[in-house]
PDB file of C-alpha atoms in Angstrom:
ATOM      1  CA  MET J   1       0.048  -0.004  -0.118  1.00 81.00           C
ATOM      2  CA  LYS J   2       2.737   2.244   1.141  1.00 90.00           C
ATOM      3  CA  ARG J   3       4.665   1.519  -2.234  1.00 93.00           C
ATOM      4  CA  ASN J   4       1.495   2.579  -4.305  1.00 94.00           C
ATOM      5  CA  LEU J   5       0.920   5.753  -2.485  1.00 96.00           C
ATOM      6  CA  TYR J   6       4.769   6.728  -2.943  1.00 97.00           C
ATOM      7  CA  ALA J   7       4.394   5.673  -6.839  1.00 97.00           C
ATOM      8  CA  PHE J   8       1.282   7.843  -7.049  1.00 97.00           C
ATOM      9  CA  LEU J   9       3.020  10.858  -5.488  1.00 98.00           C
ATOM     10  CA  ALA J  10       6.079  10.311  -7.873  1.00 98.00           C
ATOM     11  CA  GLY J  11       3.732  10.098 -10.953  1.00 98.00           C
ATOM     12  CA  ALA J  12       1.885  13.182  -9.840  1.00 98.00           C
ATOM     13  CA  THR J  13       4.927  15.189  -9.120  1.00 98.00           C
ATOM     14  CA  PHE J  14       6.604  14.133 -12.578  1.00 98.00           C
ATOM     15  CA  ALA J  15       3.390  14.956 -14.398  1.00 98.00           C
ATOM     16  CA  PHE J  16       3.367  18.456 -12.802  1.00 98.00           C
ATOM     17  CA  GLY J  17       7.278  18.858 -13.554  1.00 98.00           C
ATOM     18  CA  LEU J  18       6.484  18.149 -17.201  1.00 98.00           C
ATOM     19  CA  ALA J  19       3.780  20.800 -17.250  1.00 98.00           C
ATOM     20  CA  VAL J  20       5.686  23.579 -15.644  1.00 97.00           C
ATOM     21  CA  SER J  21       8.918  22.793 -17.503  1.00 97.00           C
ATOM     22  CA  GLY J  22       7.387  23.290 -20.922  1.00 96.00           C
ATOM     23  CA  MET J  23       7.953  19.609 -22.140  1.00 97.00           C
ATOM     24  CA  SER J  24       4.034  19.344 -22.483  1.00 97.00           C
ATOM     25  CA  ARG J  25       4.093  22.090 -25.156  1.00 97.00           C
ATOM     26  CA  PRO J  26       4.782  20.506 -28.522  1.00 97.00           C
ATOM     27  CA  SER J  27       6.085  23.894 -29.813  1.00 96.00           C
ATOM     28  CA  LYS J  28       8.399  24.196 -27.157  1.00 96.00           C
ATOM     29  CA  VAL J  29       9.953  20.717 -27.881  1.00 97.00           C
ATOM     30  CA  ARG J  30      10.115  21.299 -31.594  1.00 97.00           C
ATOM     31  CA  GLY J  31      11.824  24.794 -30.933  1.00 97.00           C
ATOM     32  CA  PHE J  32      14.529  23.057 -28.881  1.00 97.00           C
ATOM     33  CA  LEU J  33      15.132  20.603 -31.855  1.00 97.00           C
ATOM     34  CA  ASP J  34      15.251  23.349 -34.320  1.00 96.00           C
ATOM     35  CA  PHE J  35      19.000  23.858 -34.249  1.00 95.00           C
ATOM     36  CA  PHE J  36      19.113  25.369 -37.611  1.00 93.00           C
ATOM     37  CA  GLY J  37      16.104  27.768 -37.221  1.00 91.00           C
ATOM     38  CA  ASP J  38      14.934  29.703 -34.126  1.00 91.00           C
ATOM     39  CA  TRP J  39      16.722  27.405 -31.583  1.00 94.00           C
ATOM     40  CA  ASP J  40      15.081  27.621 -28.243  1.00 95.00           C
ATOM     41  CA  ILE J  41      17.708  26.275 -25.620  1.00 95.00           C
ATOM     42  CA  THR J  42      15.477  26.469 -22.516  1.00 96.00           C
ATOM     43  CA  LEU J  43      14.912  22.715 -22.228  1.00 96.00           C
ATOM     44  CA  LEU J  44      18.528  22.232 -21.489  1.00 96.00           C
ATOM     45  CA  PHE J  45      17.692  24.090 -18.464  1.00 97.00           C
ATOM     46  CA  VAL J  46      15.110  21.435 -17.665  1.00 97.00           C
ATOM     47  CA  LEU J  47      17.457  18.576 -18.375  1.00 97.00           C
ATOM     48  CA  GLY J  48      20.451  20.087 -16.261  1.00 97.00           C
ATOM     49  CA  PRO J  49      18.818  20.246 -12.775  1.00 97.00           C
ATOM     50  CA  ALA J  50      16.742  17.004 -13.558  1.00 98.00           C
ATOM     51  CA  VAL J  51      19.732  14.851 -14.272  1.00 98.00           C
ATOM     52  CA  GLY J  52      21.862  16.640 -11.569  1.00 98.00           C
ATOM     53  CA  ILE J  53      19.559  15.907  -8.927  1.00 98.00           C
ATOM     54  CA  TYR J  54      19.012  12.390  -9.934  1.00 98.00           C
ATOM     55  CA  LEU J  55      22.758  11.721 -10.126  1.00 98.00           C
ATOM     56  CA  LEU J  56      23.837  13.583  -6.987  1.00 98.00           C
ATOM     57  CA  GLY J  57      20.998  12.153  -4.932  1.00 98.00           C
ATOM     58  CA  THR J  58      21.610   8.624  -6.087  1.00 97.00           C
ATOM     59  CA  ARG J  59      25.310   8.942  -5.458  1.00 97.00           C
ATOM     60  CA  LEU J  60      24.747  10.450  -1.992  1.00 97.00           C
ATOM     61  CA  ALA J  61      22.342   7.480  -0.890  1.00 97.00           C
ATOM     62  CA  ALA J  62      24.787   5.021  -2.171  1.00 95.00           C
ATOM     63  CA  ARG J  63      27.500   6.557  -0.067  1.00 95.00           C
ATOM     64  CA  LEU J  64      25.386   6.938   3.063  1.00 95.00           C
ATOM     65  CA  TYR J  65      23.684   3.328   2.568  1.00 94.00           C
ATOM     66  CA  PRO J  66      25.954   1.428   0.531  1.00 92.00           C
ATOM     67  CA  LYS J  67      24.239  -1.785   0.885  1.00 90.00           C
ATOM     68  CA  ARG J  68      20.519  -0.358   0.370  1.00 92.00           C
ATOM     69  CA  PHE J  69      21.064   1.968  -2.459  1.00 92.00           C
ATOM     70  CA  ALA J  70      24.028   0.430  -4.283  1.00 91.00           C
ATOM     71  CA  ARG J  71      24.329   1.734  -7.881  1.00 90.00           C
ATOM     72  CA  GLN J  72      22.416  -0.721 -10.241  1.00 89.00           C
ATOM     73  CA  SER J  73      22.927  -0.639 -13.970  1.00 89.00           C
ATOM     74  CA  ASP J  74      21.028  -2.823 -16.740  1.00 87.00           C
ATOM     75  CA  PRO J  75      22.513  -1.268 -19.880  1.00 90.00           C
ATOM     76  CA  GLU J  76      20.992  -1.967 -23.282  1.00 91.00           C
ATOM     77  CA  PRO J  77      23.455  -3.808 -25.667  1.00 92.00           C
ATOM     78  CA  LEU J  78      24.540  -1.374 -28.356  1.00 94.00           C
ATOM     79  CA  ASN J  79      23.540  -3.247 -31.340  1.00 94.00           C
ATOM     80  CA  ALA J  80      21.720  -2.602 -34.450  1.00 95.00           C
ATOM     81  CA  ARG J  81      18.308  -2.942 -32.845  1.00 95.00           C
ATOM     82  CA  PHE J  82      19.047  -0.470 -30.188  1.00 96.00           C
ATOM     83  CA  PHE J  83      20.320   2.157 -32.707  1.00 97.00           C
ATOM     84  CA  VAL J  84      17.173   1.530 -34.834  1.00 97.00           C
ATOM     85  CA  GLY J  85      14.832   2.167 -32.001  1.00 97.00           C
ATOM     86  CA  CYS J  86      16.445   5.144 -30.739  1.00 98.00           C
ATOM     87  CA  LEU J  87      16.188   6.588 -34.458  1.00 98.00           C
ATOM     88  CA  LEU J  88      12.673   5.668 -34.815  1.00 98.00           C
ATOM     89  CA  PHE J  89      11.879   7.459 -31.490  1.00 98.00           C
ATOM     90  CA  GLY J  90      13.909  10.672 -32.398  1.00 98.00           C
ATOM     91  CA  VAL J  91      11.890  10.930 -35.699  1.00 98.00           C
ATOM     92  CA  GLY J  92       8.553  10.590 -34.301  1.00 98.00           C
ATOM     93  CA  TRP J  93       9.627  12.888 -31.413  1.00 98.00           C
ATOM     94  CA  GLY J  94      10.678  15.458 -33.984  1.00 98.00           C
ATOM     95  CA  MET J  95       7.592  15.213 -36.090  1.00 97.00           C
ATOM     96  CA  VAL J  96       4.967  16.270 -33.319  1.00 98.00           C
ATOM     97  CA  GLY J  97       7.094  17.320 -30.241  1.00 97.00           C
ATOM     98  CA  LEU J  98       5.723  14.628 -27.933  1.00 97.00           C
ATOM     99  CA  CYS J  99       7.195  11.839 -26.035  1.00 97.00           C
ATOM    100  CA  PRO J 100       5.362   9.464 -23.660  1.00 97.00           C
ATOM    101  CA  GLY J 101       5.162  11.473 -20.610  1.00 97.00           C
ATOM    102  CA  PRO J 102       3.997  14.595 -21.933  1.00 98.00           C
ATOM    103  CA  ALA J 103       1.578  12.771 -24.170  1.00 98.00           C
ATOM    104  CA  MET J 104       0.004  11.553 -20.919  1.00 97.00           C
ATOM    105  CA  VAL J 105       0.009  14.867 -19.104  1.00 97.00           C
ATOM    106  CA  ILE J 106      -1.850  16.605 -22.069  1.00 97.00           C
ATOM    107  CA  LEU J 107      -4.577  13.961 -22.232  1.00 97.00           C
ATOM    108  CA  GLY J 108      -6.843  16.588 -20.108  1.00 94.00           C
ATOM    109  CA  GLN J 109      -6.738  18.642 -23.434  1.00 94.00           C
ATOM    110  CA  GLY J 110      -9.744  16.324 -24.493  1.00 94.00           C
ATOM    111  CA  SER J 111      -8.856  16.831 -28.044  1.00 96.00           C
ATOM    112  CA  VAL J 112      -8.903  14.199 -30.927  1.00 97.00           C
ATOM    113  CA  PRO J 113      -5.215  14.703 -31.928  1.00 97.00           C
ATOM    114  CA  VAL J 114      -4.109  14.059 -28.253  1.00 98.00           C
ATOM    115  CA  PHE J 115      -6.237  10.838 -27.870  1.00 98.00           C
ATOM    116  CA  LEU J 116      -5.084   9.855 -31.162  1.00 98.00           C
ATOM    117  CA  PHE J 117      -1.425  10.240 -30.300  1.00 98.00           C
ATOM    118  CA  PHE J 118      -1.918   8.378 -26.897  1.00 98.00           C
ATOM    119  CA  GLY J 119      -3.791   5.467 -28.651  1.00 98.00           C
ATOM    120  CA  PHE J 120      -1.022   5.008 -31.270  1.00 98.00           C
ATOM    121  CA  LEU J 121       1.772   5.356 -28.707  1.00 98.00           C
ATOM    122  CA  LEU J 122       0.299   2.343 -26.531  1.00 97.00           C
ATOM    123  CA  LEU J 123      -0.262   0.600 -30.047  1.00 97.00           C
ATOM    124  CA  GLY J 124       3.265   1.135 -30.948  1.00 97.00           C
ATOM    125  CA  ILE J 125       4.730  -0.120 -27.620  1.00 96.00           C
ATOM    126  CA  PHE J 126       2.600  -3.076 -27.707  1.00 95.00           C
ATOM    127  CA  LEU J 127       3.539  -4.008 -31.286  1.00 95.00           C
ATOM    128  CA  ALA J 128       7.250  -3.547 -30.585  1.00 95.00           C
ATOM    129  CA  ASP J 129       6.934  -5.521 -27.486  1.00 92.00           C
ATOM    130  CA  ARG J 130       5.221  -8.502 -29.401  1.00 91.00           C
ATOM    131  CA  ALA J 131       7.954  -8.242 -32.074  1.00 92.00           C
ATOM    132  CA  LEU J 132      10.644  -8.399 -29.611  1.00 90.00           C
ATOM    133  CA  GLU J 133       9.036 -11.181 -27.647  1.00 85.00           C
ATOM    134  CA  ARG J 134       9.032 -13.299 -30.895  1.00 85.00           C
ATOM    135  CA  PHE J 135      12.402 -12.343 -32.429  1.00 82.00           C
ATOM    136  CA  SER J 136      14.606 -11.793 -29.319  1.00 73.00           C
ATOM    137  CA  GLY J 137      13.116 -13.385 -26.335  1.00 63.00           C
ATOM    138  CA  GLY J 138      11.808  -9.912 -24.977  1.00 55.00           C
ATOM    139  CA  ARG J 139      14.923  -7.929 -25.386  1.00 55.00           C
TER     140      ARG J 139
ATOM    141  CA  MET H   1      13.667  35.033 -18.119  1.00 75.00           C
ATOM    142  CA  GLU H   2      10.338  33.379 -16.971  1.00 84.00           C
ATOM    143  CA  ASP H   3      10.930  30.632 -19.272  1.00 90.00           C
ATOM    144  CA  TYR H   4      14.273  29.732 -17.702  1.00 95.00           C
ATOM    145  CA  LEU H   5      12.768  29.862 -14.249  1.00 96.00           C
ATOM    146  CA  SER H   6       9.926  27.559 -15.207  1.00 96.00           C
ATOM    147  CA  ALA H   7      12.654  25.347 -16.971  1.00 97.00           C
ATOM    148  CA  LEU H   8      14.526  25.230 -13.769  1.00 98.00           C
ATOM    149  CA  ILE H   9      11.751  24.309 -11.349  1.00 98.00           C
ATOM    150  CA  GLY H  10      10.140  21.855 -13.757  1.00 98.00           C
ATOM    151  CA  GLY H  11      13.612  20.322 -13.868  1.00 98.00           C
ATOM    152  CA  THR H  12      13.765  20.144 -10.358  1.00 98.00           C
ATOM    153  CA  LEU H  13      10.361  18.393  -9.968  1.00 98.00           C
ATOM    154  CA  LEU H  14      11.292  15.796 -12.747  1.00 98.00           C
ATOM    155  CA  GLY H  15      14.725  15.066 -11.150  1.00 98.00           C
ATOM    156  CA  GLY H  16      13.010  15.081  -7.401  1.00 98.00           C
ATOM    157  CA  ALA H  17      10.362  12.702  -8.613  1.00 98.00           C
ATOM    158  CA  ALA H  18      12.841  10.189 -10.175  1.00 98.00           C
ATOM    159  CA  LEU H  19      15.073  10.215  -7.362  1.00 98.00           C
ATOM    160  CA  PHE H  20      12.158   9.780  -4.879  1.00 98.00           C
ATOM    161  CA  LEU H  21      10.862   6.816  -7.034  1.00 97.00           C
ATOM    162  CA  ARG H  22      14.437   5.255  -7.312  1.00 97.00           C
ATOM    163  CA  LEU H  23      15.208   5.659  -3.377  1.00 96.00           C
ATOM    164  CA  ALA H  24      11.408   4.822  -2.268  1.00 96.00           C
ATOM    165  CA  LEU H  25      10.856   1.909  -4.588  1.00 95.00           C
ATOM    166  CA  GLY H  26      14.254   0.848  -5.888  1.00 94.00           C
ATOM    167  CA  TYR H  27      13.447   1.340  -9.556  1.00 94.00           C
ATOM    168  CA  PRO H  28      14.251   4.032 -12.168  1.00 95.00           C
ATOM    169  CA  LEU H  29      11.513   6.007 -13.643  1.00 96.00           C
ATOM    170  CA  GLY H  30      10.748   5.172 -17.159  1.00 96.00           C
ATOM    171  CA  ILE H  31       7.213   6.132 -18.684  1.00 96.00           C
ATOM    172  CA  SER H  32       7.509   4.036 -21.835  1.00 95.00           C
ATOM    173  CA  GLY H  33       8.469   0.887 -19.663  1.00 94.00           C
ATOM    174  CA  PHE H  34       5.679   1.507 -17.399  1.00 93.00           C
ATOM    175  CA  LEU H  35       3.275   1.753 -20.163  1.00 94.00           C
ATOM    176  CA  SER H  36       4.820  -1.274 -21.839  1.00 92.00           C
ATOM    177  CA  LYS H  37       4.057  -3.362 -18.776  1.00 88.00           C
ATOM    178  CA  ALA H  38       0.535  -1.934 -18.571  1.00 86.00           C
ATOM    179  CA  VAL H  39      -0.340  -2.490 -22.233  1.00 86.00           C
ATOM    180  CA  SER H  40       1.320  -5.880 -22.584  1.00 76.00           C
ATOM    181  CA  PHE H  41      -0.850  -7.722 -20.246  1.00 68.00           C
ATOM    182  CA  ARG H  42       1.813  -8.368 -17.837  1.00 66.00           C
ATOM    183  CA  LEU H  43      -0.398  -7.062 -14.976  1.00 64.00           C
ATOM    184  CA  ALA H  44       1.701  -8.790 -12.239  1.00 68.00           C
ATOM    185  CA  LEU H  45       4.691  -6.763 -13.333  1.00 63.00           C
ATOM    186  CA  ALA H  46       2.930  -3.576 -13.645  1.00 61.00           C
ATOM    187  CA  ASP H  47       1.913  -3.700  -9.727  1.00 86.00           C
ATOM    188  CA  TRP H  48       2.792  -0.196  -8.334  1.00 93.00           C
ATOM    189  CA  ARG H  49       3.495   1.034 -11.768  1.00 93.00           C
ATOM    190  CA  TRP H  50      -0.423   1.403 -12.246  1.00 93.00           C
ATOM    191  CA  SER H  51      -0.316   3.751  -9.182  1.00 95.00           C
ATOM    192  CA  PHE H  52       2.611   5.765 -10.856  1.00 96.00           C
ATOM    193  CA  LEU H  53       0.460   6.025 -14.163  1.00 96.00           C
ATOM    194  CA  ALA H  54      -2.617   6.888 -12.033  1.00 96.00           C
ATOM    195  CA  GLY H  55      -0.726   9.630 -10.329  1.00 97.00           C
ATOM    196  CA  MET H  56       0.190  11.109 -13.718  1.00 98.00           C
ATOM    197  CA  LEU H  57      -3.284  11.121 -14.875  1.00 97.00           C
ATOM    198  CA  ALA H  58      -4.662  12.460 -11.567  1.00 98.00           C
ATOM    199  CA  ALA H  59      -2.148  15.276 -12.110  1.00 98.00           C
ATOM    200  CA  ALA H  60      -3.172  15.548 -15.946  1.00 97.00           C
ATOM    201  CA  ILE H  61      -6.854  16.131 -14.950  1.00 97.00           C
ATOM    202  CA  ALA H  62      -5.945  18.616 -12.057  1.00 97.00           C
ATOM    203  CA  LEU H  63      -3.679  20.659 -14.782  1.00 97.00           C
ATOM    204  CA  VAL H  64      -7.176  21.312 -16.782  1.00 97.00           C
ATOM    205  CA  TRP H  65      -8.056  23.674 -13.862  1.00 96.00           C
ATOM    206  CA  ILE H  66      -5.013  24.764 -12.242  1.00 96.00           C
ATOM    207  CA  TYR H  67      -2.716  25.299 -15.096  1.00 96.00           C
ATOM    208  CA  PRO H  68      -4.492  24.911 -18.407  1.00 96.00           C
ATOM    209  CA  GLN H  69      -2.034  26.731 -20.526  1.00 95.00           C
ATOM    210  CA  SER H  70       0.406  24.138 -20.048  1.00 95.00           C
ATOM    211  CA  ILE H  71      -1.764  21.438 -21.847  1.00 96.00           C
ATOM    212  CA  SER H  72      -3.818  23.188 -24.329  1.00 95.00           C
ATOM    213  CA  GLU H  73      -1.437  23.799 -27.197  1.00 96.00           C
ATOM    214  CA  PRO H  74      -2.710  21.949 -30.495  1.00 95.00           C
ATOM    215  CA  LEU H  75      -0.410  19.444 -31.992  1.00 95.00           C
ATOM    216  CA  GLY H  76      -0.201  21.509 -35.258  1.00 87.00           C
ATOM    217  CA  VAL H  77       0.180  18.721 -37.676  1.00 93.00           C
ATOM    218  CA  GLU H  78      -2.324  16.472 -39.584  1.00 95.00           C
ATOM    219  CA  LEU H  79      -3.887  13.626 -37.987  1.00 97.00           C
ATOM    220  CA  TRP H  80      -2.124  10.851 -39.987  1.00 97.00           C
ATOM    221  CA  LEU H  81       1.169  12.318 -39.079  1.00 97.00           C
ATOM    222  CA  VAL H  82       0.147  12.287 -35.327  1.00 98.00           C
ATOM    223  CA  ALA H  83      -0.469   8.693 -35.804  1.00 98.00           C
ATOM    224  CA  VAL H  84       2.663   7.745 -37.595  1.00 98.00           C
ATOM    225  CA  ALA H  85       4.641   9.785 -34.974  1.00 98.00           C
ATOM    226  CA  ALA H  86       3.048   8.250 -32.051  1.00 98.00           C
ATOM    227  CA  LEU H  87       3.582   4.820 -33.426  1.00 98.00           C
ATOM    228  CA  LEU H  88       7.386   5.760 -33.986  1.00 98.00           C
ATOM    229  CA  VAL H  89       7.699   7.214 -30.655  1.00 98.00           C
ATOM    230  CA  GLY H  90       6.009   4.131 -28.772  1.00 98.00           C
ATOM    231  CA  GLY H  91       7.723   1.480 -31.088  1.00 97.00           C
ATOM    232  CA  GLY H  92      11.130   3.127 -30.966  1.00 98.00           C
ATOM    233  CA  ALA H  93      11.013   3.529 -27.346  1.00 98.00           C
ATOM    234  CA  ARG H  94      10.161   0.116 -26.562  1.00 96.00           C
ATOM    235  CA  ILE H  95      12.835  -1.144 -29.072  1.00 96.00           C
ATOM    236  CA  ALA H  96      15.513   1.268 -27.415  1.00 97.00           C
ATOM    237  CA  GLY H  97      14.808   0.254 -24.049  1.00 95.00           C
ATOM    238  CA  GLY H  98      13.385   3.347 -22.819  1.00 95.00           C
ATOM    239  CA  CYS H  99      12.267   7.068 -23.750  1.00 95.00           C
ATOM    240  CA  THR H 100      13.413  10.519 -22.632  1.00 96.00           C
ATOM    241  CA  SER H 101      12.503   9.714 -18.826  1.00 96.00           C
ATOM    242  CA  GLY H 102      14.297   6.302 -18.675  1.00 96.00           C
ATOM    243  CA  HIS H 103      17.284   7.229 -20.873  1.00 96.00           C
ATOM    244  CA  SER H 104      17.727  10.942 -20.818  1.00 97.00           C
ATOM    245  CA  LEU H 105      17.010  11.274 -17.233  1.00 97.00           C
ATOM    246  CA  CYS H 106      17.296   8.320 -14.982  1.00 97.00           C
ATOM    247  CA  GLY H 107      20.093   6.440 -17.548  1.00 97.00           C
ATOM    248  CA  MET H 108      22.227   9.592 -17.940  1.00 97.00           C
ATOM    249  CA  GLY H 109      21.773  10.273 -14.269  1.00 97.00           C
ATOM    250  CA  ASN H 110      23.254   6.944 -13.706  1.00 96.00           C
ATOM    251  CA  LEU H 111      26.076   7.512 -16.115  1.00 96.00           C
ATOM    252  CA  ASP H 112      25.012   4.659 -18.096  1.00 96.00           C
ATOM    253  CA  VAL H 113      26.731   4.892 -21.644  1.00 97.00           C
ATOM    254  CA  ASP H 114      23.846   3.542 -23.401  1.00 97.00           C
ATOM    255  CA  SER H 115      21.678   6.098 -22.164  1.00 97.00           C
ATOM    256  CA  VAL H 116      24.031   8.877 -23.299  1.00 97.00           C
ATOM    257  CA  VAL H 117      24.067   7.310 -26.578  1.00 98.00           C
ATOM    258  CA  ALA H 118      20.451   7.012 -26.667  1.00 98.00           C
ATOM    259  CA  THR H 119      19.946  10.653 -25.996  1.00 98.00           C
ATOM    260  CA  VAL H 120      22.474  11.749 -28.416  1.00 98.00           C
ATOM    261  CA  ILE H 121      20.521   9.848 -31.258  1.00 98.00           C
ATOM    262  CA  PHE H 122      16.955  10.802 -29.864  1.00 98.00           C
ATOM    263  CA  ILE H 123      18.232  14.560 -30.253  1.00 98.00           C
ATOM    264  CA  LEU H 124      20.182  14.307 -33.427  1.00 98.00           C
ATOM    265  CA  SER H 125      17.307  12.554 -35.178  1.00 98.00           C
ATOM    266  CA  GLY H 126      14.756  14.816 -33.972  1.00 98.00           C
ATOM    267  CA  VAL H 127      17.016  17.834 -35.174  1.00 98.00           C
ATOM    268  CA  LEU H 128      16.996  16.253 -38.612  1.00 97.00           C
ATOM    269  CA  THR H 129      13.476  15.593 -38.504  1.00 97.00           C
ATOM    270  CA  VAL H 130      12.523  19.225 -37.621  1.00 97.00           C
ATOM    271  CA  PHE H 131      14.901  20.400 -40.024  1.00 96.00           C
ATOM    272  CA  LEU H 132      13.435  18.484 -43.100  1.00 96.00           C
ATOM    273  CA  MET H 133       9.804  19.168 -42.039  1.00 94.00           C
ATOM    274  CA  GLU H 134      10.593  22.935 -41.850  1.00 90.00           C
ATOM    275  CA  GLY H 135      11.785  22.776 -45.532  1.00 84.00           C
ATOM    276  CA  GLY H 136      15.311  21.485 -45.382  1.00 76.00           C
ATOM    277  CA  LEU H 137      18.108  23.272 -47.409  1.00 70.00           C
ATOM    278  CA  GLN H 138      15.525  25.286 -49.331  1.00 67.00           C
TER     279      GLN H 138
END
């Protein structure tokens, strides 16, 4: 029960973070990706503290409680499958300016395009999951 | 200026939420991974991940009243492009083993080489896509 409460709070905080940071505005994300046009660098100021807090926090916890919070890592193999997946993701991200978290956060907009995006997002995850299961044992 | 302040506050909330989840539950935060467990009928694996997604949805609904400007922007492209993009984002994230949250936030925050590589490819292919859609070299 406690775990569910913590997860709920983390999910809500994360969603508010996406909204406040501007990540839930497609034009903002596409502006960040528009290196050769009117490049908007503000999203770097989202990534910086986010990664920094996570990095410092996990390191500090690992130092204070080495047994409980030891660093864990389960890296993806850097093979063709991985590179293709990253490339497909980046192309889709650039096309609309939405990644999975923000796509959930803007569901309250209640518009057809937003529901369509979220539906096809789930479909894409589901299909890729089935394909991986079939051809490479789930990885 | 205000944009930079919102960026810093938003980034702090994102990093704080991810750190809290990692310490309280022992797992990195990855939206596409959570969604994948939810849609793939691995219900037992989804467990607390359902609560995380419910928290996100609750916040999404609250935003309609408390901060509608953050969620009201139209997607700005035709519907078939929206569908294709969403398939690519969902499928690509699952194949790459993570999306912007799992790789670019937690993975990079864990100094995982694969996540740094993933983030660089996400951004470069996104940049190329925007460049081509905005008219390319014309």
